[in-house]
Tab-separated table of C-alpha atoms in Angstrom:
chain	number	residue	atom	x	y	z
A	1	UNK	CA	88.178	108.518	107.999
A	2	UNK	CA	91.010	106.046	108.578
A	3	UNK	CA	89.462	103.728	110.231
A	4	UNK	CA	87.423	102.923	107.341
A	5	UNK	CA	90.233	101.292	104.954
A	6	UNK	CA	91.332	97.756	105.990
A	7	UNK	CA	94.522	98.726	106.941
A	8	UNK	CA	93.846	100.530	110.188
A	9	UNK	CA	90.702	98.304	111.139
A	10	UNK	CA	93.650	95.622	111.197
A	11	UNK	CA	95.532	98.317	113.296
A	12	UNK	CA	98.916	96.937	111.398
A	13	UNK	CA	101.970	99.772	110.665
A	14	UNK	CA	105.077	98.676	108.679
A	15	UNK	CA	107.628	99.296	111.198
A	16	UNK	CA	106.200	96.579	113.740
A	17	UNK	CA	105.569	94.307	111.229
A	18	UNK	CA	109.150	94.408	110.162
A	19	UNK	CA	110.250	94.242	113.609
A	20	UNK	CA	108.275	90.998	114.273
A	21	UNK	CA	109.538	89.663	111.196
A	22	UNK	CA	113.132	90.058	112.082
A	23	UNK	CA	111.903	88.584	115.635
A	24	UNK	CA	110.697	85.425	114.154
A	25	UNK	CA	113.374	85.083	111.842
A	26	UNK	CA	116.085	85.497	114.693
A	27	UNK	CA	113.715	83.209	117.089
A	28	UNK	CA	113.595	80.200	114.183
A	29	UNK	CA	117.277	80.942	113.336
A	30	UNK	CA	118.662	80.741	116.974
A	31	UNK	CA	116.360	77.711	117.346
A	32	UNK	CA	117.797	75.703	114.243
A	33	UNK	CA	121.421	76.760	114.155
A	34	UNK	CA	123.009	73.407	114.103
A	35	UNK	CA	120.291	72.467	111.193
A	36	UNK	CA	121.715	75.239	109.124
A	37	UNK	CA	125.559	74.798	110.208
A	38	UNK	CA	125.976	71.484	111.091
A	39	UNK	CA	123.530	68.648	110.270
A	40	UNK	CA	122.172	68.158	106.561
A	41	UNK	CA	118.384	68.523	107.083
A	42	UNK	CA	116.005	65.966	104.818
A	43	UNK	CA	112.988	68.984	104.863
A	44	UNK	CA	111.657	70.335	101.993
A	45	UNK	CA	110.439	67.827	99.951
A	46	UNK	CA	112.701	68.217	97.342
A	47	UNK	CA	112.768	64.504	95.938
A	48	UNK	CA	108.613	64.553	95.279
A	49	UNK	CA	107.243	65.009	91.978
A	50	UNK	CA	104.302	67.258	93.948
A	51	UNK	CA	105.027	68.664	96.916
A	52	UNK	CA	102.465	71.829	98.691
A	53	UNK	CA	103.530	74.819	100.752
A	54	UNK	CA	102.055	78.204	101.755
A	55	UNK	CA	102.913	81.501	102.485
A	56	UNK	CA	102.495	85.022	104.154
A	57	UNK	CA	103.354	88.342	102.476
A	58	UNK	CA	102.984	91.885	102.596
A	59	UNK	CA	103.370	94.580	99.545
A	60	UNK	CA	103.532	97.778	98.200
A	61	UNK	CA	101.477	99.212	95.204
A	62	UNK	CA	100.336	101.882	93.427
A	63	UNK	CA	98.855	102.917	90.084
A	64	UNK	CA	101.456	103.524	86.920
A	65	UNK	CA	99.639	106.521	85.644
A	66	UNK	CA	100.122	108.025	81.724
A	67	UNK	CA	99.059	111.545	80.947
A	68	UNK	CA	96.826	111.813	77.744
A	69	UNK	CA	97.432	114.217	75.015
A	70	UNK	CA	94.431	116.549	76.448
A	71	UNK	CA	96.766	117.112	79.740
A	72	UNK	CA	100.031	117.089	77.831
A	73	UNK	CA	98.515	120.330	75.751
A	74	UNK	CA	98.948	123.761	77.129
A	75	UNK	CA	96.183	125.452	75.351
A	76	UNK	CA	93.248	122.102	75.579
A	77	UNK	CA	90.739	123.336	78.042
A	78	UNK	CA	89.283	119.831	78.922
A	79	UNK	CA	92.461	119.001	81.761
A	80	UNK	CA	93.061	122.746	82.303
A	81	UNK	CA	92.852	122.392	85.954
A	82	UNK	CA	94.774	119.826	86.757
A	83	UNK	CA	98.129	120.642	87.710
A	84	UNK	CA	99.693	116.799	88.284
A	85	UNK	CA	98.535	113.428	89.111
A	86	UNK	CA	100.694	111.946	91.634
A	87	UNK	CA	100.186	107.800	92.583
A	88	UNK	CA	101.769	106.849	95.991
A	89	UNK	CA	103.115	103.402	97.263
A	90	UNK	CA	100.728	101.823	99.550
A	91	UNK	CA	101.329	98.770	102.281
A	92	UNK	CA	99.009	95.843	101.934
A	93	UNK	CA	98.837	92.106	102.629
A	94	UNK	CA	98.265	88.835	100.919
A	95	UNK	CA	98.411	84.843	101.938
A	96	UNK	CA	97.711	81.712	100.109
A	97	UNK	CA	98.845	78.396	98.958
A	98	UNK	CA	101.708	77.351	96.599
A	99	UNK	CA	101.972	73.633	94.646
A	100	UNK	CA	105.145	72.712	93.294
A	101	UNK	CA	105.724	70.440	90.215
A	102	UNK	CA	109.013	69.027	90.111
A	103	UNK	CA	111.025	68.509	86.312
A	104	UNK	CA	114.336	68.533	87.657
A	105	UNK	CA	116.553	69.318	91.178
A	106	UNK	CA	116.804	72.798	90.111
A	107	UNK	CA	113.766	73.358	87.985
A	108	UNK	CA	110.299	73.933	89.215
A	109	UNK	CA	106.859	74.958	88.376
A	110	UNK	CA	104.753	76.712	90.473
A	111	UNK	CA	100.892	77.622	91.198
A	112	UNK	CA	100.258	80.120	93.998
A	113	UNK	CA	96.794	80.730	94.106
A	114	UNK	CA	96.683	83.729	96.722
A	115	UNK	CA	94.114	86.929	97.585
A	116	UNK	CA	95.913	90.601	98.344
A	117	UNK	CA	94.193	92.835	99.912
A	118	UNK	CA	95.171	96.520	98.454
A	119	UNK	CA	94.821	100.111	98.825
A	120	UNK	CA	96.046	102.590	96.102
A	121	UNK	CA	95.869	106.470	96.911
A	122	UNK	CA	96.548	108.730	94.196
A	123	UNK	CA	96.952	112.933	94.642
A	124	UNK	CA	95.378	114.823	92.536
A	125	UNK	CA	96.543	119.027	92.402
A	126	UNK	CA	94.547	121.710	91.064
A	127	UNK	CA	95.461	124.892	90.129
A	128	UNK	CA	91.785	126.040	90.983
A	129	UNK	CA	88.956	124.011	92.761
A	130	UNK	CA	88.035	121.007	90.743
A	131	UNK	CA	84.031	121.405	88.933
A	132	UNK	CA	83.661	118.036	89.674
A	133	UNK	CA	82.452	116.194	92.849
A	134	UNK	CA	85.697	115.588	94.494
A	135	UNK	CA	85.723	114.451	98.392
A	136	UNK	CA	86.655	117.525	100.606
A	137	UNK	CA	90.397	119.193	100.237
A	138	UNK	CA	92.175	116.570	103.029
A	139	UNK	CA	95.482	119.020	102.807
A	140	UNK	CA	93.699	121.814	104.307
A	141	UNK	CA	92.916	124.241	101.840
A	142	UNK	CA	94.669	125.856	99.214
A	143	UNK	CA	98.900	126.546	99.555
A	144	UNK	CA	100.669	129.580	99.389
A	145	UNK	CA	101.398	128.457	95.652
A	146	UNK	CA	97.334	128.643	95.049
A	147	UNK	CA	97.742	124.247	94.400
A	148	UNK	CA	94.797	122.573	95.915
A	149	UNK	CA	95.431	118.864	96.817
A	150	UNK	CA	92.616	116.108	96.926
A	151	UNK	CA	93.563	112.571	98.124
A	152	UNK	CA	92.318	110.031	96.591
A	153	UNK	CA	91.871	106.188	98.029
A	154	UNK	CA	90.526	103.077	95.968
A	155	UNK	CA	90.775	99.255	97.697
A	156	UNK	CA	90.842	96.357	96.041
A	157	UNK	CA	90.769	92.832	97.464
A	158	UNK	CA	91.669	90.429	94.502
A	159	UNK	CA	92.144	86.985	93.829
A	160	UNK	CA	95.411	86.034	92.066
A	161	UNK	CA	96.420	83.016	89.816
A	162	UNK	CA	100.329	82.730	89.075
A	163	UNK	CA	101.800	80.278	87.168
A	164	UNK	CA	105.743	80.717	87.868
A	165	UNK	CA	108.733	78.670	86.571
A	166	UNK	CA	111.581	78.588	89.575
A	167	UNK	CA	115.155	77.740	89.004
A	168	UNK	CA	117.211	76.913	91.851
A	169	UNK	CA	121.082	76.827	92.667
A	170	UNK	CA	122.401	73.531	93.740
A	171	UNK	CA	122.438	72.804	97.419
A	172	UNK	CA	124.814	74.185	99.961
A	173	UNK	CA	124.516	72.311	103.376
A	174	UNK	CA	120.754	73.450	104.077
A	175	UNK	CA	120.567	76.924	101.771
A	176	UNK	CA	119.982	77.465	97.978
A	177	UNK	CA	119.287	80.415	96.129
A	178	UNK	CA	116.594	80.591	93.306
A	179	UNK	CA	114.796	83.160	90.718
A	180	UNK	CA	111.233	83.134	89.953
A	181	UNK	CA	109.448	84.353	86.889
A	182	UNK	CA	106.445	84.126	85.024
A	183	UNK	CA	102.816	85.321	84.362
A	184	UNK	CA	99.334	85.576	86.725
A	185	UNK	CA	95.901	86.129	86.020
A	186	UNK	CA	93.788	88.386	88.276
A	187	UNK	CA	90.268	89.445	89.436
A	188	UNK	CA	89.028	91.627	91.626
A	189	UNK	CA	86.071	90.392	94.121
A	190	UNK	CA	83.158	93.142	93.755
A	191	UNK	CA	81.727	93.995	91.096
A	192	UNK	CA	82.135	96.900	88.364
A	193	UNK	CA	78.884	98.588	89.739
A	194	UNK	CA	80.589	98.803	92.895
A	195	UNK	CA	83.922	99.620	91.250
A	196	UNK	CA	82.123	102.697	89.417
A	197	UNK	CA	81.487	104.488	92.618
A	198	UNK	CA	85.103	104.421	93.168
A	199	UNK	CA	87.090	108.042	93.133
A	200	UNK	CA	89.409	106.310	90.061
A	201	UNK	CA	87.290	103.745	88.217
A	202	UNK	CA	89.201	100.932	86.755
A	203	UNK	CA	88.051	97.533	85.352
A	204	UNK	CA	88.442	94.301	87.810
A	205	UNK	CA	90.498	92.082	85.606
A	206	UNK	CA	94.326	92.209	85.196
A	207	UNK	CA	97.382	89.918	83.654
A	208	UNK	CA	100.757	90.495	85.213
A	209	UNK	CA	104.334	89.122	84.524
A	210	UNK	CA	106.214	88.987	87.691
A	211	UNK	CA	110.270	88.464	88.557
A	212	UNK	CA	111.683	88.265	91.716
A	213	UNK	CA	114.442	86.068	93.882
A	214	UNK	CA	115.000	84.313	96.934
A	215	UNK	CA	116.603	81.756	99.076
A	216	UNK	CA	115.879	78.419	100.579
A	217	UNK	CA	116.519	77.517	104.363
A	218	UNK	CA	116.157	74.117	105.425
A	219	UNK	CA	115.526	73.687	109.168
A	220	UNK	CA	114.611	70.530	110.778
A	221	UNK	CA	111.024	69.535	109.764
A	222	UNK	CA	110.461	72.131	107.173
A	223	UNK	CA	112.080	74.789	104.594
A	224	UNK	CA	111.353	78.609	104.723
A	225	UNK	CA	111.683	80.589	101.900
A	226	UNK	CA	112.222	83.974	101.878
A	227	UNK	CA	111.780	86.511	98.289
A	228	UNK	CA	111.111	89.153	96.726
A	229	UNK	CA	109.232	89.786	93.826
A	230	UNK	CA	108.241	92.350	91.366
A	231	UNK	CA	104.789	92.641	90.242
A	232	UNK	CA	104.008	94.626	86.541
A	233	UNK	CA	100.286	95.092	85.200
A	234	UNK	CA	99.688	94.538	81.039
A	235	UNK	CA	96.068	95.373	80.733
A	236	UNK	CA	95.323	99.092	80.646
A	237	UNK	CA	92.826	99.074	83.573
A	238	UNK	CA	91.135	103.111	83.216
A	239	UNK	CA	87.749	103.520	82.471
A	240	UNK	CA	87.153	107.419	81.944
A	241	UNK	CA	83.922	107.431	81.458
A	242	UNK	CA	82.813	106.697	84.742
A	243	UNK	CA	85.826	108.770	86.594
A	244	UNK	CA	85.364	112.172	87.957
A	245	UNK	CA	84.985	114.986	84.994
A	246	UNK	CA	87.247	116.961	87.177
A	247	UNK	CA	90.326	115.273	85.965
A	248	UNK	CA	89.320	112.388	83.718
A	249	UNK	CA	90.874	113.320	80.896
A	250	UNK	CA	94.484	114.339	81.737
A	251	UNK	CA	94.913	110.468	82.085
A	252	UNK	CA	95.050	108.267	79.404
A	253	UNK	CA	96.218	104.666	81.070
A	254	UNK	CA	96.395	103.483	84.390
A	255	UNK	CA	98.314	99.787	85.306
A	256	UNK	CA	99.249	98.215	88.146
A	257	UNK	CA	102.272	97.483	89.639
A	258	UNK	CA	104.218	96.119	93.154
A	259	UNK	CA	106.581	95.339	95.005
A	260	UNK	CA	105.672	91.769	97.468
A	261	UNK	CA	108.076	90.546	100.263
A	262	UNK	CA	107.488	86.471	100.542
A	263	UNK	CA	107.210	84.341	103.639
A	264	UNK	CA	107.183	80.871	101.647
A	265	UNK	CA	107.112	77.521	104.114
A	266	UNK	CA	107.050	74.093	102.765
């Protein structure tokens, strides 16, 4: 049921959290115009060797799934069934904390300690029913093609460490634009007993390299920061021994990936 996944029992939906966004945005905008146009705001910290933010953010992500050898084979009977394996983008939510080391005006380094909350949902069509024990067909039965479609939902809640290196444009009256890259560390919160019950069982520990870009606002008593940022997995998370029979060997490697719009204030 739906209200079982984290995302409905927060009763959130993209579209009004986009519209608030743009709300608050226009509200804080509006508020601070002659910050941004006229008067050079002193926010931001910029002149501190350490300075300390946080931020909000919501993402999307989903599984980067690779077919084995077993499903890529016409005649291997092990994957048979399985017609395709099809990963789909999923909203989720993060927050945390961000501390800034400063080398130079336009050079930073970053920690952002944060924890995501996600939910990846992968299809998985049959040609026939699956002999494993899959949840109940969610799609309604079989289509007029004879493909039988079974929906399948993991969540995640993990605890991310990035270590990012920011360099930033020089300042134009109260804006500046920056890119971010660099490299995070991650673990998920339960355990791998807990993880093995799990439709697609994967292993609770990932490193990432991440990219992404923004731009700096300074308003009166603080800056807001804007970005986006793109989010690749290195560690090939799939454990097949412990997935379903039913399909576990058409897939040979399973990584994470996403895409994260950031709220930064500081």
């Amino acid at each position: 049921m739906q209200t079982t996944h984290f995302w409905y029992q927060f009763h959130l939906r993209r579209t009004k959290i986009g519209l608030l966004g743009l709300l608050i945005f226009g509200c804080i905008n509006a508020g601070n115009a002659q910050g941004l146009f006229g008067l050079t705001s002193t926010s931001g910290s910029d002149d501190r060797t350490l300075s300390y933010g946080f931020f909000l953010a919501g993402h999307t992500a989903t599984y980067q799934i690779r077919y084995s050898d077993a499903f890529l084979t016409p005649t291997n009977p092990t994957a048979a069934e399985v017609q395709s394996i099809y990963p789909k983008y999923t909203p989720g939510f993060s927050l945390g904390f961000m501390g800034i080391l400063r080398f130079h005006d336009q050079v930073n380094l970053l920690f952002t300690p944060k924890i995501g909350f996600y939910e990846y949902r992968v299809d998985v069509n049959y040609f026939n029913p699956p002999l494993g024990n899959l949840p109940p067909d969610n799609t309604g039965g079989e289509s007029n093609l004879g493909i039988r479609t079974d929906e399948l939902v993991t969540e995640a809640t993990m605890v991310e460490l990035p270590l990012l290196f920011k360099y930033r444009s020089q300042r134009f009256n109260n804006t500046r634009m920056y890119f971010i890259g660099g490299g995070s560390y991650q673990f998920r919160t339960k355990s791998q007993d807990e993880a093995n019950l799990d439709p697609i069982v994967t292993t609770g520990q990932d490193f990432t390299i991440e990219a992404g870009m923004g731009f700096e606002i300074y308003f009166r008593f603080f800056k807001f920061a804007p970005e986006i940022r793109f989010s690749h997995g290195l560690n090939n998370l799939y454990v097949p021994e412990k997935t379903d029979p039913a399909f576990a060997s058409a897939i040979e490697s399973i990584r994470r990936k996403s895409v994260t719009i950031y709220l930064n204030f500081q």
